Amino acid sequence: MAVKQFLKCNVCGKEFEEAVKTVCDECFGPLKVQVNLEQAKEKLTKSVLAQRAQSFWRYFELLPLNEKRNIVDIGTTVTPLVKAERLGKLLGLNNLHVKNDAVLPTYSFKDRPVTVGASKAVEFGYRVFSCASTGNLAASTAAHAAKAGLQCYVFVASNIEESKIASIAGYGPTIISVEGIYDVANRLANEAADKYGWAVMNVNVRPYYQEGEKTLSFETCEQLEWKKPDAVVVPVGSGSLLYEIWKGFEEFEELGFVGKEKVRFYAAQGKGASPLVDAVKNGGAIKPYKEVHTIAKSIAMGAPGDGDAAIRIIRETKGGGESPSDEEILEGIRLLAQTEGILTEPAGGTTIAALKKLAEQGAFDANETVVAYVTGNGLKTVDAIPKAKRASVKPKIEEVDAIIANAHLKQ
Ligand SMILES: Cc1ncc(COP(=O)(O)O)c(C=O)c1O
Ligand SMILES: [Zn+2]
């Protein structure tokens, strides 16, 4: 039987058998997984998909795992694609949708790559999971390790929110907080992977782990009734998510599930940590940041690992990018919560703030289908939200009357 998947260099195209391997022997380019689409086509049709449960692993034929018994699944599901009528109206967009990954089991999109990375790590025979993280990946890795009954060590950047640390700790991993920014934690995780023989999700099993992210575009197409959107806005840290969303659209096109129309890609990064958006705007190469300063900490990375792939997509699809300030990010969080009822973390606020700026610049036609990817939950980052205003009363209805009268005046 033909192989289900192989590794392919994203720079020179050289192919390798599946293995724990991340860079090309020829040119040191990053390796990506390529699933055998011809083989998948024989089993997977639109009508087969229509009969499957709304769970993440409904795309098994398109994911780089050989045996279903190796699946580590904490209940990751298809997430809602919400037609954002009220937010769209404010932004002059008649077909705006929000893909809400804040509802996944560990409250961020990271459950998608981690269910694949963890399953593949089990298939390769690893007994310990690890990762380098800005917070969300660590929670997901620890949850999957718990589910698989394996040990877990997570490296986190020392500047992340206290509430995020708490959410990781609940799953019981050893948390190693590394002094410095994410990029430093990532280097240390690399060293530990070599020294201790762990499966580090975003390091040595990265090509497999990343493949989980493309399911976001599979779901988007199905939810748009087998159509691609015209444009997408994606939060960017390393650039992996943006690259994989693009790859998912390409694969669905190759399978004949959607047409050949191109999707424009727009990147969202926080001002103070926007190496990719800077390069998009000035047309040059990506210049890494040594320090990062933004409240969007989960996407604050100095040197985007998949930046070259991401920028190529943005340029080829004639998309763009925006890098909102902290105030604009907070406004983005409020805007989404108060128009669509979705509370997101600053990474999602960055996406909505970038969407707003881009809409104001005329990046989208009013009737185009635009999808904004909201990738993390606001309850994980309560520290980022300014102290909530509240009205305190004695238990007397007259005091409530006064507040209501006042609220009406403000409307
Ligand atoms: C909530 C959230 N959104 C987006 C991203 C960006 O993903 P990537 O590093 O693949 O660009 C991250 C990364 O950790 C994240 O936590
Ligand atoms: Zn190569």
Tab-separated table of C-alpha atoms and ligand atoms in Angstrom:
chain	number	residue	atom	x	y	z
A	1	MET	CA	0.000	0.000	0.000
A	2	ALA	CA	1.224	3.510	-0.786
A	3	VAL	CA	2.394	5.569	2.163
A	4	LYS	CA	-0.200	7.747	3.831
A	5	GLN	CA	2.148	10.688	4.361
A	6	PHE	CA	5.712	11.834	3.845
A	7	LEU	CA	7.820	14.879	4.683
A	8	LYS	CA	8.602	17.532	2.093
A	9	CYS	CA	11.045	20.448	2.251
A	10	ASN	CA	9.162	23.727	2.009
A	11	VAL	CA	12.153	25.349	0.263
A	12	CYS	CA	13.701	22.871	-2.227
A	13	GLY	CA	10.866	20.332	-2.399
A	14	LYS	CA	13.001	17.293	-1.473
A	15	GLU	CA	10.918	14.438	-0.053
A	16	PHE	CA	11.684	12.243	2.962
A	17	GLU	CA	10.004	9.231	4.566
A	18	GLU	CA	8.050	10.012	7.708
A	19	ALA	CA	10.364	10.324	10.722
A	20	VAL	CA	11.073	12.603	13.657
A	21	LYS	CA	12.761	15.191	11.487
A	22	THR	CA	12.171	18.903	11.036
A	23	VAL	CA	14.797	20.273	8.616
A	24	CYS	CA	15.919	19.334	5.123
A	25	ASP	CA	19.288	17.553	4.727
A	26	GLU	CA	19.947	19.415	1.493
A	27	CYS	CA	19.109	23.041	2.234
A	28	PHE	CA	18.123	23.212	5.954
A	29	GLY	CA	14.648	24.392	4.912
A	30	PRO	CA	11.694	23.502	7.203
A	31	LEU	CA	9.988	20.170	6.523
A	32	LYS	CA	6.212	19.953	6.211
A	33	VAL	CA	4.003	16.898	6.117
A	34	GLN	CA	2.333	16.024	2.852
A	35	VAL	CA	-0.582	13.619	3.118
A	36	ASN	CA	-1.177	11.414	0.083
A	37	LEU	CA	-4.252	13.157	-1.319
A	38	GLU	CA	-4.813	10.628	-4.128
A	39	GLN	CA	-5.192	7.926	-1.507
A	40	ALA	CA	-7.426	10.110	0.666
A	41	LYS	CA	-9.665	10.858	-2.330
A	42	GLU	CA	-10.614	7.193	-2.622
A	43	LYS	CA	-12.130	7.135	0.850
A	44	LEU	CA	-13.173	10.681	1.583
A	45	THR	CA	-16.033	12.334	-0.289
A	46	LYS	CA	-18.379	15.139	0.631
A	47	SER	CA	-21.137	12.636	1.368
A	48	VAL	CA	-18.857	10.536	3.589
A	49	LEU	CA	-17.952	13.679	5.522
A	50	ALA	CA	-21.620	14.641	5.841
A	51	GLN	CA	-22.268	11.389	7.726
A	52	ARG	CA	-19.427	11.766	10.194
A	53	ALA	CA	-19.641	13.171	13.708
A	54	GLN	CA	-18.684	16.803	14.307
A	55	SER	CA	-15.412	15.789	15.912
A	56	PHE	CA	-11.889	16.863	14.971
A	57	TRP	CA	-10.852	13.392	13.780
A	58	ARG	CA	-13.554	13.304	11.083
A	59	TYR	CA	-10.694	14.323	8.758
A	60	PHE	CA	-8.593	11.258	9.689
A	61	GLU	CA	-7.662	10.478	6.041
A	62	LEU	CA	-6.170	13.977	5.716
A	63	LEU	CA	-4.156	13.857	8.933
A	64	PRO	CA	-0.672	12.328	9.348
A	65	LEU	CA	-1.477	9.362	11.592
A	66	ASN	CA	-1.371	5.709	10.540
A	67	GLU	CA	-3.366	3.998	13.276
A	68	LYS	CA	-6.579	5.284	14.844
A	69	ARG	CA	-5.721	3.480	18.080
A	70	ASN	CA	-2.938	6.044	18.673
A	71	ILE	CA	-5.346	8.974	18.765
A	72	VAL	CA	-5.144	11.126	21.903
A	73	ASP	CA	-8.404	13.067	21.940
A	74	ILE	CA	-9.692	15.295	24.739
A	75	GLY	CA	-12.936	15.968	22.870
A	76	THR	CA	-11.814	18.472	20.257
A	77	THR	CA	-14.760	19.282	18.028
A	78	VAL	CA	-15.801	21.266	14.985
A	79	THR	CA	-16.199	24.848	16.244
A	80	PRO	CA	-18.915	27.370	15.345
A	81	LEU	CA	-18.611	29.666	12.343
A	82	VAL	CA	-20.764	32.534	13.536
A	83	LYS	CA	-22.330	34.965	11.080
A	84	ALA	CA	-21.283	38.244	12.693
A	85	GLU	CA	-24.251	40.431	11.719
A	86	ARG	CA	-23.851	43.156	14.315
A	87	LEU	CA	-20.080	43.449	14.127
A	88	GLY	CA	-20.275	43.294	10.323
A	89	LYS	CA	-22.779	46.141	10.259
A	90	LEU	CA	-20.435	48.338	12.290
A	91	LEU	CA	-17.567	47.570	9.920
A	92	GLY	CA	-19.574	47.801	6.680
A	93	LEU	CA	-19.251	44.063	5.961
A	94	ASN	CA	-22.391	42.147	4.974
A	95	ASN	CA	-20.817	38.680	5.069
A	96	LEU	CA	-18.517	38.676	8.047
A	97	HIS	CA	-18.015	35.419	9.958
A	98	VAL	CA	-16.145	34.640	13.147
A	99	LYS	CA	-14.629	31.177	13.519
A	100	ASN	CA	-14.807	30.660	17.255
A	101	ASP	CA	-12.038	28.358	18.497
A	102	ALA	CA	-12.287	29.851	21.981
A	103	VAL	CA	-14.741	27.029	22.778
A	104	LEU	CA	-12.335	24.102	22.369
A	105	PRO	CA	-11.552	21.894	25.414
A	106	THR	CA	-8.559	23.926	26.638
A	107	TYR	CA	-10.081	27.151	25.270
A	108	SER	CA	-7.778	27.812	22.326
A	109	PHE	CA	-7.170	26.529	18.795
A	110	LYS	CA	-4.045	24.737	20.078
A	111	ASP	CA	-6.126	21.607	20.769
A	112	ARG	CA	-6.112	21.088	16.978
A	113	PRO	CA	-2.340	20.813	16.450
A	114	VAL	CA	-1.784	19.130	19.802
A	115	THR	CA	-4.251	16.288	19.259
A	116	VAL	CA	-2.268	15.469	16.097
A	117	GLY	CA	1.200	16.078	17.604
A	118	ALA	CA	0.343	14.037	20.718
A	119	SER	CA	-1.147	11.169	18.709
A	120	LYS	CA	1.856	11.085	16.397
A	121	ALA	CA	4.209	11.175	19.393
A	122	VAL	CA	2.405	8.097	20.762
A	123	GLU	CA	2.716	6.449	17.337
A	124	PHE	CA	6.465	7.152	17.390
A	125	GLY	CA	6.683	5.610	20.881
A	126	TYR	CA	7.387	8.714	23.023
A	127	ARG	CA	6.573	8.575	26.737
A	128	VAL	CA	6.944	12.276	27.644
A	129	PHE	CA	5.290	15.339	26.088
A	130	SER	CA	6.722	18.847	26.154
A	131	CYS	CA	6.458	22.210	24.390
A	132	ALA	CA	7.651	25.820	24.375
A	133	SER	CA	4.715	28.114	24.825
A	134	THR	CA	3.202	31.543	25.249
A	135	GLY	CA	0.534	29.827	27.365
A	136	ASN	CA	-2.129	28.193	25.229
A	137	LEU	CA	0.032	25.456	23.783
A	138	ALA	CA	1.259	24.515	27.265
A	139	ALA	CA	-2.311	24.049	28.538
A	140	SER	CA	-3.224	21.894	25.574
A	141	THR	CA	-0.044	19.799	25.713
A	142	ALA	CA	-0.521	19.185	29.439
A	143	ALA	CA	-4.183	18.217	28.938
A	144	HIS	CA	-3.282	15.721	26.211
A	145	ALA	CA	-0.462	14.263	28.336
A	146	ALA	CA	-2.956	13.781	31.155
A	147	LYS	CA	-5.382	12.038	28.803
A	148	ALA	CA	-2.595	9.748	27.511
A	149	GLY	CA	-1.338	9.099	31.066
A	150	LEU	CA	2.103	10.464	30.192
A	151	GLN	CA	4.505	12.852	31.874
A	152	CYS	CA	4.647	16.466	30.766
A	153	TYR	CA	7.149	19.333	31.001
A	154	VAL	CA	6.231	22.734	29.593
A	155	PHE	CA	8.520	25.704	28.976
A	156	VAL	CA	6.751	29.041	29.149
A	157	ALA	CA	7.918	32.601	28.576
A	158	SER	CA	8.241	34.334	31.963
A	159	ASN	CA	6.126	37.335	30.871
A	160	ILE	CA	2.826	35.492	30.320
A	161	GLU	CA	-0.344	36.198	32.294
A	162	GLU	CA	-0.681	34.711	35.797
A	163	SER	CA	-4.184	33.494	34.911
A	164	LYS	CA	-2.731	31.507	32.030
A	165	ILE	CA	-0.207	29.826	34.319
A	166	ALA	CA	-3.072	28.823	36.591
A	167	SER	CA	-4.953	27.324	33.675
A	168	ILE	CA	-1.890	25.245	32.719
A	169	ALA	CA	-1.179	24.116	36.284
A	170	GLY	CA	-4.596	22.515	36.584
A	171	TYR	CA	-3.530	19.684	34.257
A	172	GLY	CA	-0.547	18.849	36.455
A	173	PRO	CA	2.547	19.293	34.260
A	174	THR	CA	5.944	20.472	35.473
A	175	ILE	CA	5.954	24.156	34.489
A	176	ILE	CA	9.345	25.653	33.675
A	177	SER	CA	9.140	29.441	33.429
A	178	VAL	CA	12.051	30.681	31.340
A	179	GLU	CA	13.427	34.168	31.937
A	180	GLY	CA	12.990	36.118	28.731
A	181	ILE	CA	10.678	36.096	25.736
A	182	TYR	CA	9.109	33.106	23.980
A	183	ASP	CA	12.004	32.716	21.556
A	184	VAL	CA	14.376	32.013	24.467
A	185	ALA	CA	12.013	29.402	25.960
A	186	ASN	CA	11.826	27.801	22.524
A	187	ARG	CA	15.612	27.434	22.288
A	188	LEU	CA	15.746	25.811	25.715
A	189	ALA	CA	12.951	23.385	24.785
A	190	ASN	CA	14.974	22.443	21.702
A	191	GLU	CA	17.966	21.580	23.874
A	192	ALA	CA	15.820	19.597	26.299
A	193	ALA	CA	14.240	17.627	23.439
A	194	ASP	CA	17.682	16.474	22.315
A	195	LYS	CA	18.977	15.796	25.793
A	196	TYR	CA	15.983	13.944	27.273
A	197	GLY	CA	14.313	12.388	24.242
A	198	TRP	CA	10.909	14.021	24.758
A	199	ALA	CA	8.294	14.724	22.116
A	200	VAL	CA	8.286	18.516	22.046
A	201	MET	CA	5.113	19.459	20.181
A	202	ASN	CA	6.341	22.564	18.393
A	203	VAL	CA	9.958	21.417	18.049
A	204	ASN	CA	10.750	17.824	17.030
A	205	VAL	CA	7.227	16.667	16.096
A	206	ARG	CA	6.352	20.112	14.679
A	207	PRO	CA	5.590	19.050	11.076
A	208	TYR	CA	2.899	16.618	12.326
A	209	TYR	CA	1.613	18.937	15.053
A	210	GLN	CA	1.173	21.770	12.532
A	211	GLU	CA	-1.050	19.657	10.305
A	212	GLY	CA	-3.821	19.829	12.882
A	213	GLU	CA	-4.182	23.554	12.180
A	214	LYS	CA	-5.355	23.060	8.597
A	215	THR	CA	-8.652	21.618	9.870
A	216	LEU	CA	-9.678	25.222	10.580
A	217	SER	CA	-9.993	25.829	6.852
A	218	PHE	CA	-11.584	22.416	6.177
A	219	GLU	CA	-14.327	23.315	8.656
A	220	THR	CA	-14.635	26.845	7.292
A	221	CYS	CA	-15.268	25.551	3.752
A	222	GLU	CA	-17.834	23.012	4.924
A	223	GLN	CA	-19.591	25.634	7.021
A	224	LEU	CA	-19.690	28.029	4.056
A	225	GLU	CA	-21.428	25.246	2.106
A	226	TRP	CA	-18.340	24.075	0.276
A	227	LYS	CA	-17.017	27.501	-0.607
A	228	LYS	CA	-13.810	29.296	0.289
A	229	PRO	CA	-14.092	32.751	1.822
A	230	ASP	CA	-12.792	35.745	-0.159
A	231	ALA	CA	-10.528	36.912	2.650
A	232	VAL	CA	-9.358	35.778	6.086
A	233	VAL	CA	-7.813	37.596	9.037
A	234	VAL	CA	-5.462	35.423	11.114
A	235	PRO	CA	-3.501	36.189	14.301
A	236	VAL	CA	0.203	35.546	13.780
A	237	GLY	CA	2.916	34.488	16.214
A	238	SER	CA	5.199	32.011	14.443
A	239	GLY	CA	3.098	32.125	11.248
A	240	SER	CA	2.291	28.405	11.414
A	241	LEU	CA	-1.447	28.908	11.813
A	242	LEU	CA	-1.618	31.231	8.798
A	243	TYR	CA	0.435	28.842	6.671
A	244	GLU	CA	-1.690	25.833	7.623
A	245	ILE	CA	-5.000	27.615	7.030
A	246	TRP	CA	-3.725	28.342	3.511
A	247	LYS	CA	-2.608	24.707	3.122
A	248	GLY	CA	-6.050	23.467	4.150
A	249	PHE	CA	-7.756	25.537	1.443
A	250	GLU	CA	-5.255	24.251	-1.145
A	251	GLU	CA	-5.889	20.624	-0.147
A	252	PHE	CA	-9.671	20.976	-0.301
A	253	GLU	CA	-9.214	22.510	-3.755
A	254	GLU	CA	-7.018	19.582	-4.836
A	255	LEU	CA	-9.601	17.126	-3.544
A	256	GLY	CA	-12.194	18.888	-5.704
A	257	PHE	CA	-14.260	19.895	-2.650
A	258	VAL	CA	-14.042	23.651	-3.408
A	259	GLY	CA	-13.245	25.856	-6.417
A	260	LYS	CA	-9.989	27.446	-7.459
A	261	GLU	CA	-10.730	30.988	-6.234
A	262	LYS	CA	-7.859	32.417	-4.200
A	263	VAL	CA	-8.355	33.510	-0.606
A	264	ARG	CA	-6.647	36.771	0.449
A	265	PHE	CA	-4.687	36.417	3.694
A	266	TYR	CA	-4.364	39.223	6.253
A	267	ALA	CA	-2.114	38.916	9.314
A	268	ALA	CA	-2.827	40.431	12.740
A	269	GLN	CA	-0.006	41.119	15.228
A	270	GLY	CA	0.215	43.403	18.246
A	271	LYS	CA	2.128	46.646	17.816
A	272	GLY	CA	5.443	46.114	19.624
A	273	ALA	CA	5.670	42.511	18.397
A	274	SER	CA	4.935	42.718	14.687
A	275	PRO	CA	7.945	41.544	12.652
A	276	LEU	CA	5.731	39.928	10.015
A	277	VAL	CA	3.266	42.806	9.598
A	278	ASP	CA	6.167	45.298	9.419
A	279	ALA	CA	7.643	43.325	6.513
A	280	VAL	CA	4.235	43.083	4.821
A	281	LYS	CA	3.884	46.856	5.062
A	282	ASN	CA	7.399	47.850	4.022
A	283	GLY	CA	7.805	45.161	1.372
A	284	GLY	CA	11.161	43.993	2.766
A	285	ALA	CA	12.438	40.954	4.651
A	286	ILE	CA	11.313	40.017	8.178
A	287	LYS	CA	13.470	41.714	10.822
A	288	PRO	CA	13.253	39.844	14.157
A	289	TYR	CA	12.499	41.739	17.396
A	290	LYS	CA	14.818	41.202	20.393
A	291	GLU	CA	12.147	42.399	22.800
A	292	VAL	CA	8.372	42.268	22.479
A	293	HIS	CA	5.878	44.676	24.046
A	294	THR	CA	2.180	44.035	23.542
A	295	ILE	CA	-0.741	42.832	25.644
A	296	ALA	CA	-1.297	40.152	22.993
A	297	LYS	CA	1.226	37.922	24.737
A	298	SER	CA	0.155	34.638	23.182
A	299	ILE	CA	1.247	35.926	19.751
A	300	ALA	CA	4.280	37.920	20.948
A	301	MET	CA	7.197	36.231	19.207
A	302	GLY	CA	10.389	37.991	18.152
A	303	ALA	CA	11.331	35.770	15.214
A	304	PRO	CA	8.425	34.012	13.493
A	305	GLY	CA	9.560	30.434	12.735
A	306	ASP	CA	7.223	30.104	9.747
A	307	GLY	CA	7.440	33.774	8.835
A	308	ASP	CA	8.891	33.206	5.370
A	309	ALA	CA	6.104	30.815	4.392
A	310	ALA	CA	3.468	33.158	5.843
A	311	ILE	CA	4.760	36.261	4.097
A	312	ARG	CA	4.928	34.472	0.761
A	313	ILE	CA	1.232	33.586	1.080
A	314	ILE	CA	0.239	37.126	2.050
A	315	ARG	CA	2.132	38.575	-0.919
A	316	GLU	CA	0.960	35.974	-3.428
A	317	THR	CA	-2.685	36.338	-2.434
A	318	LYS	CA	-2.454	40.150	-2.395
A	319	GLY	CA	-3.516	40.312	1.224
A	320	GLY	CA	-1.969	42.468	3.942
A	321	GLY	CA	-1.692	42.967	7.661
A	322	GLU	CA	-2.238	45.317	10.599
A	323	SER	CA	-0.643	45.735	14.014
A	324	PRO	CA	-3.038	47.413	16.461
A	325	SER	CA	-1.914	49.100	19.685
A	326	ASP	CA	-2.780	47.784	23.170
A	327	GLU	CA	-5.721	50.221	23.402
A	328	GLU	CA	-7.013	49.098	20.025
A	329	ILE	CA	-6.653	45.436	21.053
A	330	LEU	CA	-8.709	46.034	24.213
A	331	GLU	CA	-11.286	47.843	22.079
A	332	GLY	CA	-11.271	44.801	19.743
A	333	ILE	CA	-12.036	42.501	22.694
A	334	ARG	CA	-14.916	44.767	23.801
A	335	LEU	CA	-16.254	45.102	20.283
A	336	LEU	CA	-16.478	41.352	19.703
A	337	ALA	CA	-17.921	40.648	23.152
A	338	GLN	CA	-20.498	43.420	22.941
A	339	THR	CA	-21.683	42.762	19.386
A	340	GLU	CA	-21.434	38.985	19.046
A	341	GLY	CA	-21.304	37.689	22.624
A	342	ILE	CA	-17.855	36.129	22.224
A	343	LEU	CA	-15.253	36.897	24.888
A	344	THR	CA	-11.765	36.462	23.493
A	345	GLU	CA	-8.240	36.901	24.787
A	346	PRO	CA	-5.930	39.662	23.466
A	347	ALA	CA	-4.858	37.546	20.442
A	348	GLY	CA	-8.517	37.553	19.349
A	349	GLY	CA	-8.786	41.243	20.210
A	350	THR	CA	-5.812	41.793	17.899
A	351	THR	CA	-7.599	39.963	15.088
A	352	ILE	CA	-10.761	42.037	15.503
A	353	ALA	CA	-8.803	45.298	15.848
A	354	ALA	CA	-6.794	44.459	12.701
A	355	LEU	CA	-10.018	43.525	10.889
A	356	LYS	CA	-11.480	46.910	11.854
A	357	LYS	CA	-8.424	48.825	10.655
A	358	LEU	CA	-8.334	46.876	7.394
A	359	ALA	CA	-12.074	47.395	6.816
A	360	GLU	CA	-11.618	51.138	7.392
A	361	GLN	CA	-8.798	51.149	4.838
A	362	GLY	CA	-11.131	49.549	2.260
A	363	ALA	CA	-9.365	46.162	2.147
A	364	PHE	CA	-12.698	44.343	1.672
A	365	ASP	CA	-15.727	44.875	-0.578
A	366	ALA	CA	-18.958	45.110	1.394
A	367	ASN	CA	-20.372	41.824	0.066
A	368	GLU	CA	-17.234	39.727	0.246
A	369	THR	CA	-17.164	36.741	2.581
A	370	VAL	CA	-14.629	37.547	5.270
A	371	VAL	CA	-13.655	35.154	8.079
A	372	ALA	CA	-11.904	36.332	11.245
A	373	TYR	CA	-10.205	33.559	13.227
A	374	VAL	CA	-10.752	33.949	16.965
A	375	THR	CA	-8.300	31.528	18.498
A	376	GLY	CA	-8.389	31.937	22.283
A	377	ASN	CA	-10.796	32.488	25.168
A	378	GLY	CA	-10.997	35.685	27.222
A	379	LEU	CA	-11.494	33.848	30.508
A	380	LYS	CA	-7.857	32.713	30.298
A	381	THR	CA	-6.540	36.261	30.382
A	382	VAL	CA	-8.693	38.084	32.877
A	383	ASP	CA	-5.572	39.961	34.039
A	384	ALA	CA	-5.400	41.683	30.639
A	385	ILE	CA	-8.849	43.204	31.003
A	386	PRO	CA	-8.984	46.524	32.905
A	387	LYS	CA	-10.706	46.305	36.283
A	388	ALA	CA	-14.382	45.796	35.580
A	389	LYS	CA	-16.764	48.632	36.481
A	390	ARG	CA	-19.704	47.649	38.617
A	391	ALA	CA	-22.506	49.328	40.486
A	392	SER	CA	-22.674	48.400	44.179
A	393	VAL	CA	-25.980	48.659	45.973
A	394	LYS	CA	-27.583	47.864	49.264
A	395	PRO	CA	-30.343	45.276	48.753
A	396	LYS	CA	-32.941	48.013	48.108
A	397	ILE	CA	-34.893	48.400	44.861
A	398	GLU	CA	-34.638	52.225	45.047
A	399	GLU	CA	-30.874	51.943	44.626
A	400	VAL	CA	-31.404	49.738	41.541
A	401	ASP	CA	-33.934	52.308	40.229
A	402	ALA	CA	-31.283	55.014	40.397
A	403	ILE	CA	-28.793	52.915	38.431
A	404	ILE	CA	-31.339	52.090	35.735
A	405	ALA	CA	-32.365	55.739	35.379
A	406	ASN	CA	-28.712	56.608	34.945
A	407	ALA	CA	-28.111	53.818	32.409
A	408	HIS	CA	-31.046	55.068	30.304
A	409	LEU	CA	-29.551	58.573	30.301
A	410	LYS	CA	-26.315	57.167	28.888
A	411	GLN	CA	-27.991	55.299	25.992
B	1	LIG	C1	-4.515	32.363	20.849
B	1	LIG	C2	-3.453	32.255	19.815
B	1	LIG	N1	-3.708	32.702	18.579
B	1	LIG	C3	-2.773	32.649	17.603
B	1	LIG	C4	-1.515	32.133	17.829
B	1	LIG	C5	-0.500	32.183	16.721
B	1	LIG	O1	-0.151	30.985	16.193
B	1	LIG	P1	1.188	30.809	15.355
B	1	LIG	O2	2.330	30.783	16.320
B	1	LIG	O3	0.954	29.495	14.687
B	1	LIG	O4	1.301	31.949	14.374
B	1	LIG	C6	-1.199	31.636	19.100
B	1	LIG	C7	0.132	31.057	19.371
B	1	LIG	O5	0.472	30.623	20.417
B	1	LIG	C8	-2.183	31.706	20.118
B	1	LIG	O6	-1.939	31.242	21.353
B	2	ZN	ZN	15.398	21.516	1.145
